[in-house]
Coordinates of C-alpha atoms and ligand atoms in Angstrom, one line a residue:
X1 CA 0.0 0.0 0.0
X2 CA 1.3 3.5 -0.8
X3 CA 0.8 6.6 1.4
X4 CA -2.4 7.5 -0.4
X5 CA -4.0 4.1 0.3
X6 CA -3.4 2.6 -3.2
X7 CA -2.8 -1.1 -3.8
X8 CA -1.5 -1.0 -7.3
X9 CA -4.0 1.1 -9.2
X10 CA -6.8 0.3 -6.8
X11 CA -8.1 1.9 -3.6
X12 CA -7.4 5.5 -2.7
X13 CA -9.8 7.9 -1.0
X14 CA -12.5 9.9 -2.8
X15 CA -14.4 11.8 -0.2
X16 CA -16.0 15.1 0.3
X17 CA -13.8 17.9 1.6
X18 CA -15.7 18.1 4.9
X19 CA -14.6 14.5 5.8
X20 CA -10.9 15.0 5.2
X21 CA -10.1 15.9 8.8
X22 CA -12.1 12.9 10.1
X23 CA -10.3 10.5 7.8
X24 CA -7.0 11.9 8.9
X25 CA -7.9 11.4 12.5
X26 CA -8.8 7.8 11.7
X27 CA -5.5 7.3 9.8
X28 CA -3.6 8.5 12.9
X29 CA -5.6 6.4 15.3
X30 CA -5.1 3.3 13.1
X31 CA -1.3 4.0 12.7
X32 CA -0.9 4.3 16.5
X33 CA -2.8 1.2 17.2
X34 CA -0.8 -0.9 14.7
X35 CA 2.4 0.3 16.3
X36 CA 1.2 -0.5 19.9
X37 CA 2.1 -4.1 20.6
X38 CA -0.3 -4.1 23.6
X39 CA -3.2 -3.3 21.3
X40 CA -3.2 -6.7 19.4
X41 CA -3.0 -8.5 22.7
X42 CA -6.0 -6.5 24.0
X43 CA -7.9 -7.4 20.8
X44 CA -7.0 -11.1 21.1
X45 CA -8.1 -11.1 24.8
X46 CA -11.4 -9.5 23.9
X47 CA -12.0 -11.9 21.1
X48 CA -11.2 -15.0 23.2
X49 CA -13.5 -14.0 26.0
X50 CA -16.4 -12.4 24.1
X51 CA -16.3 -14.4 20.9
X52 CA -14.8 -17.8 20.3
X53 CA -11.2 -17.2 19.4
X54 CA -9.2 -19.0 18.4
X55 CA -11.9 -20.6 16.2
X56 CA -10.9 -24.3 15.6
X57 CA -10.1 -26.0 12.3
X58 CA -12.1 -29.1 11.6
X59 CA -10.9 -32.0 9.5
X60 CA -13.8 -32.9 7.1
X61 CA -13.1 -36.5 7.1
X62 CA -16.4 -37.6 5.5
X63 CA -16.3 -35.0 2.8
X64 CA -12.7 -36.0 2.0
X65 CA -13.7 -39.6 1.6
X66 CA -16.9 -38.7 -0.4
X67 CA -15.0 -36.5 -2.9
X68 CA -12.0 -38.8 -3.0
X69 CA -9.2 -36.3 -3.5
X70 CA -7.5 -33.7 -1.4
X71 CA -7.9 -33.7 2.4
X72 CA -10.3 -31.0 3.4
X73 CA -10.0 -28.8 6.4
X74 CA -12.4 -26.1 7.5
X75 CA -11.6 -22.9 9.4
X76 CA -14.6 -22.4 11.7
X77 CA -15.4 -18.6 11.7
X78 CA -19.1 -19.7 12.1
X79 CA -18.3 -20.2 15.7
X80 CA -17.8 -16.5 16.3
X81 CA -20.3 -14.6 18.4
X82 CA -23.1 -13.5 16.1
X83 CA -22.2 -16.3 13.8
X84 CA -19.7 -15.0 11.4
X85 CA -16.2 -13.4 10.9
X86 CA -17.9 -10.0 11.0
X87 CA -17.4 -10.0 14.8
X88 CA -13.6 -9.7 14.3
X89 CA -14.0 -6.5 12.4
X90 CA -16.7 -4.8 14.5
X91 CA -15.1 -5.6 17.8
X92 CA -11.7 -4.4 16.6
X93 CA -13.3 -1.1 15.5
X94 CA -15.1 -0.9 18.9
X95 CA -11.7 -0.9 20.6
X96 CA -10.6 1.8 18.1
X97 CA -13.7 3.9 18.9
X98 CA -12.9 3.7 22.6
X99 CA -9.4 4.9 21.9
X100 CA -10.6 7.8 19.8
X101 CA -13.0 8.8 22.6
X102 CA -16.1 8.8 20.4
X103 CA -19.5 7.9 21.8
X104 CA -21.6 6.9 18.8
X105 CA -21.3 4.5 15.9
X106 CA -23.1 4.3 12.6
X107 CA -23.1 1.6 10.0
X108 CA -25.0 0.6 6.8
X109 CA -26.2 -2.9 6.2
X110 CA -27.7 -4.7 3.3
X111 CA -28.7 -8.2 4.6
X112 CA -28.5 -6.9 8.1
X113 CA -25.6 -9.2 9.3
X114 CA -23.2 -6.3 9.7
X115 CA -25.9 -4.3 11.3
X116 CA -26.5 -7.0 13.9
X117 CA -22.7 -7.3 14.5
X118 CA -22.3 -3.5 14.9
X119 CA -25.3 -3.2 17.2
X120 CA -23.9 -6.0 19.3
X121 CA -20.6 -4.3 19.6
X122 CA -22.3 -1.0 20.5
X123 CA -24.3 -2.7 23.3
X124 CA -21.1 -4.3 24.7
X125 CA -19.2 -1.0 24.6
X126 CA -22.1 1.2 25.6
X127 CA -22.1 3.3 22.4
X128 CA -25.1 4.9 20.8
X129 CA -25.8 3.2 17.5
X130 CA -27.7 4.0 14.3
X131 CA -28.0 1.6 11.4
X132 CA -28.9 2.7 7.9
X133 CA -30.7 0.1 5.8
X134 CA -32.5 0.4 2.5
X135 CA -36.3 0.2 2.9
X136 CA -36.5 -2.8 0.7
X137 CA -33.9 -4.6 2.9
X138 CA -35.7 -3.6 6.1
X139 CA -38.8 -5.4 4.7
X140 CA -36.8 -8.5 3.5
X141 CA -34.7 -8.9 6.7
X142 CA -37.1 -8.5 9.6
X143 CA -35.3 -11.1 11.8
X144 CA -32.0 -9.0 11.7
X145 CA -33.9 -5.8 12.2
X146 CA -35.6 -7.3 15.2
X147 CA -32.3 -8.1 16.8
X148 CA -30.7 -4.7 16.0
X149 CA -33.6 -3.0 17.7
X150 CA -33.5 -5.3 20.8
X151 CA -29.7 -4.5 21.0
X152 CA -30.6 -0.9 21.3
X153 CA -29.8 0.4 17.8
X154 CA -31.9 2.8 15.9
X155 CA -32.6 1.3 12.5
X156 CA -33.3 4.0 9.8
X157 CA -35.1 2.7 6.7
X158 CA -33.7 4.6 3.7
X159 CA -36.3 5.5 1.1
X160 CA -34.1 7.3 -1.4
X161 CA -33.0 5.8 -4.8
X162 CA -33.6 2.1 -5.2
X163 CA -33.9 1.8 -1.4
X164 CA -31.1 -0.8 -1.1
X165 CA -27.5 -1.0 0.2
X166 CA -25.9 1.7 -1.9
X167 CA -28.6 4.2 -0.9
X168 CA -28.0 3.3 2.8
X169 CA -24.2 3.9 2.3
X170 CA -25.0 7.4 1.0
X171 CA -27.2 8.2 4.0
X172 CA -24.5 6.8 6.4
X173 CA -21.9 9.2 4.9
X174 CA -24.4 12.1 5.2
X175 CA -24.8 11.3 8.9
X176 CA -21.1 11.1 9.4
X177 CA -20.5 14.5 7.8
X178 CA -23.1 16.0 10.2
X179 CA -21.8 14.2 13.3
X180 CA -18.1 13.5 12.8
X181 CA -17.0 14.9 16.2
X182 CA -18.9 12.2 18.2
X183 CA -19.4 9.5 15.6
X184 CA -17.4 6.7 14.0
X185 CA -18.6 5.0 10.8
X186 CA -18.1 1.2 11.3
X187 CA -17.3 0.0 7.8
X188 CA -18.3 -3.6 7.2
X189 CA -15.9 -5.0 4.7
X190 CA -12.5 -4.4 3.1
X191 CA -13.8 -1.7 0.8
X192 CA -14.5 2.0 0.9
X193 CA -12.1 4.9 1.2
X194 CA -8.6 4.5 2.7
X195 CA -7.9 3.4 5.5
X196 CA -11.0 1.1 5.6
X197 CA -9.7 -1.6 3.3
X198 CA -6.5 -1.8 5.3
X199 CA -8.2 -1.4 8.7
X200 CA -10.8 -4.1 8.1
X201 CA -8.2 -6.5 6.7
X202 CA -6.0 -5.8 9.7
X203 CA -8.6 -7.0 12.2
X204 CA -9.6 -10.0 10.0
X205 CA -6.0 -11.1 9.6
X206 CA -6.5 -12.9 12.9
X207 CA -8.2 -15.7 10.9
X208 CA -5.1 -16.3 8.8
X209 CA -2.7 -15.9 11.6
X210 CA -4.5 -18.6 13.6
X211 CA -5.2 -20.9 10.6
X212 CA -1.5 -21.0 9.6
X213 CA -0.4 -22.1 13.0
X214 CA -3.3 -24.6 13.4
X215 CA -2.6 -26.2 10.0
X216 CA 1.1 -26.6 10.9
X217 CA 0.2 -28.0 14.3
X218 CA -2.4 -30.5 13.1
X219 CA -1.0 -31.6 9.7
X220 CA 2.7 -30.7 10.0
X221 CA 2.6 -28.5 6.9
X222 CA 0.8 -25.7 5.1
X223 CA -2.3 -26.4 2.9
X224 CA -1.8 -26.5 -0.9
X225 CA -4.9 -24.3 -1.5
X226 CA -7.0 -22.0 0.6
X227 CA -10.6 -21.1 -0.4
X228 CA -12.7 -18.2 0.7
X229 CA -15.9 -16.6 -0.6
X230 CA -15.7 -13.0 -1.8
X231 CA -18.4 -10.4 -1.1
X232 CA -16.6 -7.2 -0.2
X233 CA -13.6 -9.3 0.5
X234 CA -13.0 -9.2 4.2
X235 CA -13.1 -12.9 5.2
X236 CA -11.0 -13.7 2.1
X237 CA -8.4 -11.0 3.1
X238 CA -8.5 -12.4 6.6
X239 CA -7.5 -15.9 5.8
X240 CA -5.3 -15.1 2.8
X241 CA -3.1 -12.9 4.9
X242 CA -1.9 -15.9 6.9
X243 CA -0.5 -17.5 3.7
X244 CA 0.6 -14.5 1.6
X245 CA 4.3 -15.2 1.8
X246 CA 4.0 -18.9 1.4
X247 CA 3.8 -21.3 -1.5
X248 CA 0.1 -21.7 -1.0
X249 CA -2.5 -21.1 -3.8
X250 CA -5.2 -18.7 -2.7
X251 CA -8.7 -19.0 -4.3
X252 CA -11.5 -16.4 -4.0
X253 CA -15.0 -17.6 -4.9
X254 CA -17.5 -15.0 -6.0
X255 CA -21.3 -15.2 -6.4
X256 CA -22.2 -16.6 -9.9
X257 CA -25.9 -16.2 -9.2
X258 CA -28.0 -17.5 -12.1
X259 CA -24.8 -17.8 -14.2
X260 CA -22.4 -15.1 -15.4
X261 CA -24.0 -15.3 -18.9
X262 CA -27.4 -14.3 -17.5
X263 CA -26.1 -11.0 -16.2
X264 CA -27.7 -11.9 -12.8
X265 CA -24.6 -12.4 -10.6
X266 CA -22.0 -10.5 -8.5
X267 CA -18.9 -11.7 -10.3
X268 CA -16.4 -8.8 -10.5
X269 CA -13.0 -10.5 -10.5
X270 CA -13.5 -14.0 -12.0
X271 CA -14.3 -13.9 -15.7
X272 CA -16.7 -11.1 -15.9
X273 CA -17.4 -7.7 -17.6
X274 CA -16.8 -5.6 -14.5
X275 CA -14.7 -2.5 -15.2
X276 CA -12.5 -0.1 -13.3
X277 CA -14.4 2.8 -11.7
X278 CA -14.6 5.1 -8.7
X279 CA -17.6 4.9 -6.5
X280 CA -18.5 4.9 -2.8
X281 CA -15.2 6.6 -2.1
X282 CA -12.7 4.2 -3.7
X283 CA -11.4 2.8 -7.0
X284 CA -11.9 -0.8 -7.9
X285 CA -13.6 -3.1 -10.3
X286 CA -17.4 -2.4 -10.3
X287 CA -20.3 -4.0 -12.1
X288 CA -21.4 -0.9 -14.0
X289 CA -22.9 0.1 -17.3
X290 CA -21.1 2.2 -19.9
X291 CA -22.3 5.4 -18.2
X292 CA -20.8 4.3 -14.9
X293 CA -24.3 3.5 -13.4
X294 CA -24.1 0.6 -11.0
X295 CA -25.8 -2.5 -12.2
X296 CA -28.2 -4.7 -10.3
X297 CA -26.4 -7.7 -8.8
X298 CA -27.9 -11.0 -7.8
X299 CA -26.9 -13.8 -5.4
X300 CA -28.7 -16.3 -3.3
X301 CA -26.4 -15.1 -0.6
X302 CA -27.2 -11.6 0.5
X303 CA -23.7 -11.0 1.9
X304 CA -22.1 -11.5 -1.5
X305 CA -24.6 -9.3 -3.5
X306 CA -22.4 -6.3 -4.0
X307 CA -21.2 -4.2 -7.0
X308 CA -17.7 -3.4 -5.8
X309 CA -14.9 -5.4 -4.3
X310 CA -11.9 -4.9 -2.1
X311 CA -9.2 -2.9 -3.9
X312 CA -6.7 -5.1 -2.2
X313 CA -8.2 -8.2 -4.0
X314 CA -8.4 -6.3 -7.3
X315 CA -4.6 -5.8 -7.0
X316 CA -4.1 -9.5 -6.2
X317 CA -6.2 -10.3 -9.2
X318 CA -3.9 -8.2 -11.3
X319 CA -0.7 -9.5 -9.9
X320 CA -2.0 -13.1 -10.1
X321 CA -1.4 -13.8 -6.4
X322 CA -5.1 -14.8 -5.9
X323 CA -7.1 -16.9 -8.4
X324 CA -10.8 -16.0 -8.7
X325 CA -13.6 -18.4 -9.5
X326 CA -17.4 -18.2 -9.2
X327 CA -20.1 -20.6 -8.1
X328 CA -23.8 -20.4 -9.2
X329 CA -26.7 -20.4 -6.7
X330 CA -27.5 -23.9 -7.7
X331 CA -24.0 -25.2 -7.1
X332 CA -24.0 -23.4 -3.8
X333 CA -27.2 -24.9 -2.5
X334 CA -25.9 -28.3 -3.5
X335 CA -22.6 -27.8 -1.7
X336 CA -24.4 -26.5 1.4
X337 CA -26.7 -29.6 1.5
X338 CA -23.7 -31.9 1.1
X339 CA -21.7 -30.3 3.9
X340 CA -24.6 -30.4 6.3
X341 CA -25.4 -34.0 5.5
X342 CA -21.8 -35.3 5.5
X343 CA -20.3 -33.3 8.3
X344 CA -23.1 -31.9 10.4
X345 CA -21.7 -28.5 9.8
X346 CA -24.0 -25.7 8.5
X347 CA -22.2 -23.1 6.4
X348 CA -23.9 -19.8 5.6
X349 CA -25.0 -19.4 2.0
X350 CA -22.1 -17.0 1.5
X351 CA -19.5 -19.5 2.9
X352 CA -21.1 -22.3 0.8
X353 CA -19.6 -20.5 -2.2
X354 CA -16.1 -21.3 -0.9
X355 CA -17.2 -24.9 -0.4
X356 CA -18.6 -25.2 -3.9
X357 CA -15.4 -23.9 -5.4
X358 CA -13.3 -26.2 -3.3
X359 CA -15.5 -29.3 -4.0
X360 CA -15.2 -28.8 -7.7
X361 CA -11.4 -29.0 -7.5
X362 CA -10.8 -31.4 -4.5
X363 CA -11.6 -34.6 -6.4
X364 CA -9.0 -33.7 -9.1
X365 CA -6.3 -33.3 -6.4
X366 CA -4.3 -36.2 -4.9
X367 CA -5.0 -37.5 -1.4
X368 CA -1.7 -36.2 0.0
X369 CA -2.7 -32.7 -0.9
X370 CA -4.5 -30.5 1.6
X371 CA -7.1 -27.8 1.1
X372 CA -8.4 -25.3 3.7
X373 CA -11.9 -23.7 3.4
X374 CA -12.8 -20.6 5.3
X375 CA -16.3 -21.1 6.7
X376 CA -17.0 -17.4 7.1
X377 CA -20.4 -17.9 8.9
X378 CA -23.1 -20.3 10.0
X379 CA -26.2 -20.9 8.1
X380 CA -28.7 -21.9 10.9
X381 CA -29.4 -18.3 11.8
X382 CA -30.4 -17.7 8.1
X383 CA -33.2 -20.3 8.2
X384 CA -35.6 -18.0 6.3
X385 CA -33.3 -17.6 3.4
X386 CA -31.9 -21.1 3.4
X387 CA -35.3 -22.8 3.6
X388 CA -36.3 -20.7 0.6
X389 CA -33.2 -21.7 -1.2
X390 CA -34.0 -25.3 -0.6
X391 CA -37.7 -24.7 -1.5
X392 CA -38.8 -26.7 1.4
X393 CA -42.5 -27.4 1.3
X394 CA -42.9 -28.2 5.0
X395 CA -41.3 -24.9 5.9
X396 CA -43.7 -23.1 3.5
X397 CA -46.6 -24.7 5.3
X398 CA -45.2 -23.7 8.6
X399 CA -44.9 -20.1 7.6
X400 CA -48.5 -20.1 6.2
X401 CA -49.9 -21.5 9.4
X402 CA -47.8 -19.0 11.5
X403 CA -49.1 -16.1 9.4
X404 CA -52.7 -17.3 9.8
X405 CA -52.3 -17.2 13.6
X406 CA -51.8 -13.4 13.3
X407 CA -54.7 -12.9 10.9
X408 CA -57.1 -14.7 13.3
Ligands
PLP1 C1 -21.0 -10.6 5.2 C2 -20.6 -12.0 4.9 C3 -19.7 -12.4 3.9 C4 -19.3 -11.4 2.9 O1 -18.4 -10.4 3.3 P1 -16.8 -10.4 3.0 O2 -16.4 -9.0 3.4 O3 -16.6 -10.7 1.6 O4 -16.2 -11.4 3.9 C5 -19.3 -13.7 3.8 N1 -19.8 -14.6 4.6 C6 -20.6 -14.3 5.6 C7 -21.1 -15.4 6.5 C8 -21.1 -13.0 5.8 O5 -21.9 -12.7 6.8

């Protein structure tokens, strides 16, 4: 990274003049924290007492036998508090907010997972919390909105534009401009203006640091390949950082949706027609039309349904350090079903993309090779979405009967 926050030609900071001082304050706070050896220990202590760090790695013996190729290991980020790797980032930023002496946090959320994680952190640290969410998403994600409100957050439905994530991002920036003295914007993934890509990746690197040590301890060597799903790119950056300097192939799996050829997907780095652009404060590959208008994206996994991608991953795409693939909704549902059935482990739909990408290749590898899959989150909390994805008739009946109770 250079001093302007560029990773190769990607990244940077494109922000309104009024926010410059706030970003500089954040830069300074992040720099100090990186240089303070006590900070990382404070972070690890928090994560090992409030979340579930170190998260284990699990040898997927049955899947390995079933697929008949490489030995498969799973890094269990699903065992974090609130059910995903997002806890690593929000709790880290919580400690940062405390150091900066601010009293309020804001965030934007699409599917609601980052909103729940942020509201949880705010409850724990006693911070005021406002979550911006597109009106459409508020309607779609009631269970997450329910928890944010119970956790004490104010959820603001955004009714501008197309009433989804990108509109919520605009509103969150507007709030920040008005309240920057008291407020920190908790960015949810390794995207956005500098220093957020580096900051979020820093907290998520705990995944890779642990995983490298755990693989050496349990297998005596490093894995041959590491797979992670890629939405904004934070869980992928997290695990990849543990193996960056090693002779380990890193594979990012994006949301192929209904298939790249249908245009209904969120593939930006694997074969796709995404192009370089500047939006939401940073420069990266975006799914946009010729006029630079952001396109609609689609994925069965709400957390991967995003038009931009981490500038750090864009630079690794260009340097060839990370290979990018995609998996379709159908492949993902199948991989999820197989993992549940064979291992009794329930990946989130997002994470199941990494499993689908890995399963496709595992059987072509030899049984003395090792692959490691990052299970970014757990699926059982997403029962509404997953039951829909499985098109389960008994679940549909249950929902109908439940709804009828309220009508009566
Ligand atoms: C939010 C989310 C993702 C996508 O975010 P990244 O920043 O790409 O990691 C992936 N998996 C789960 C379980 C999530 O909740």
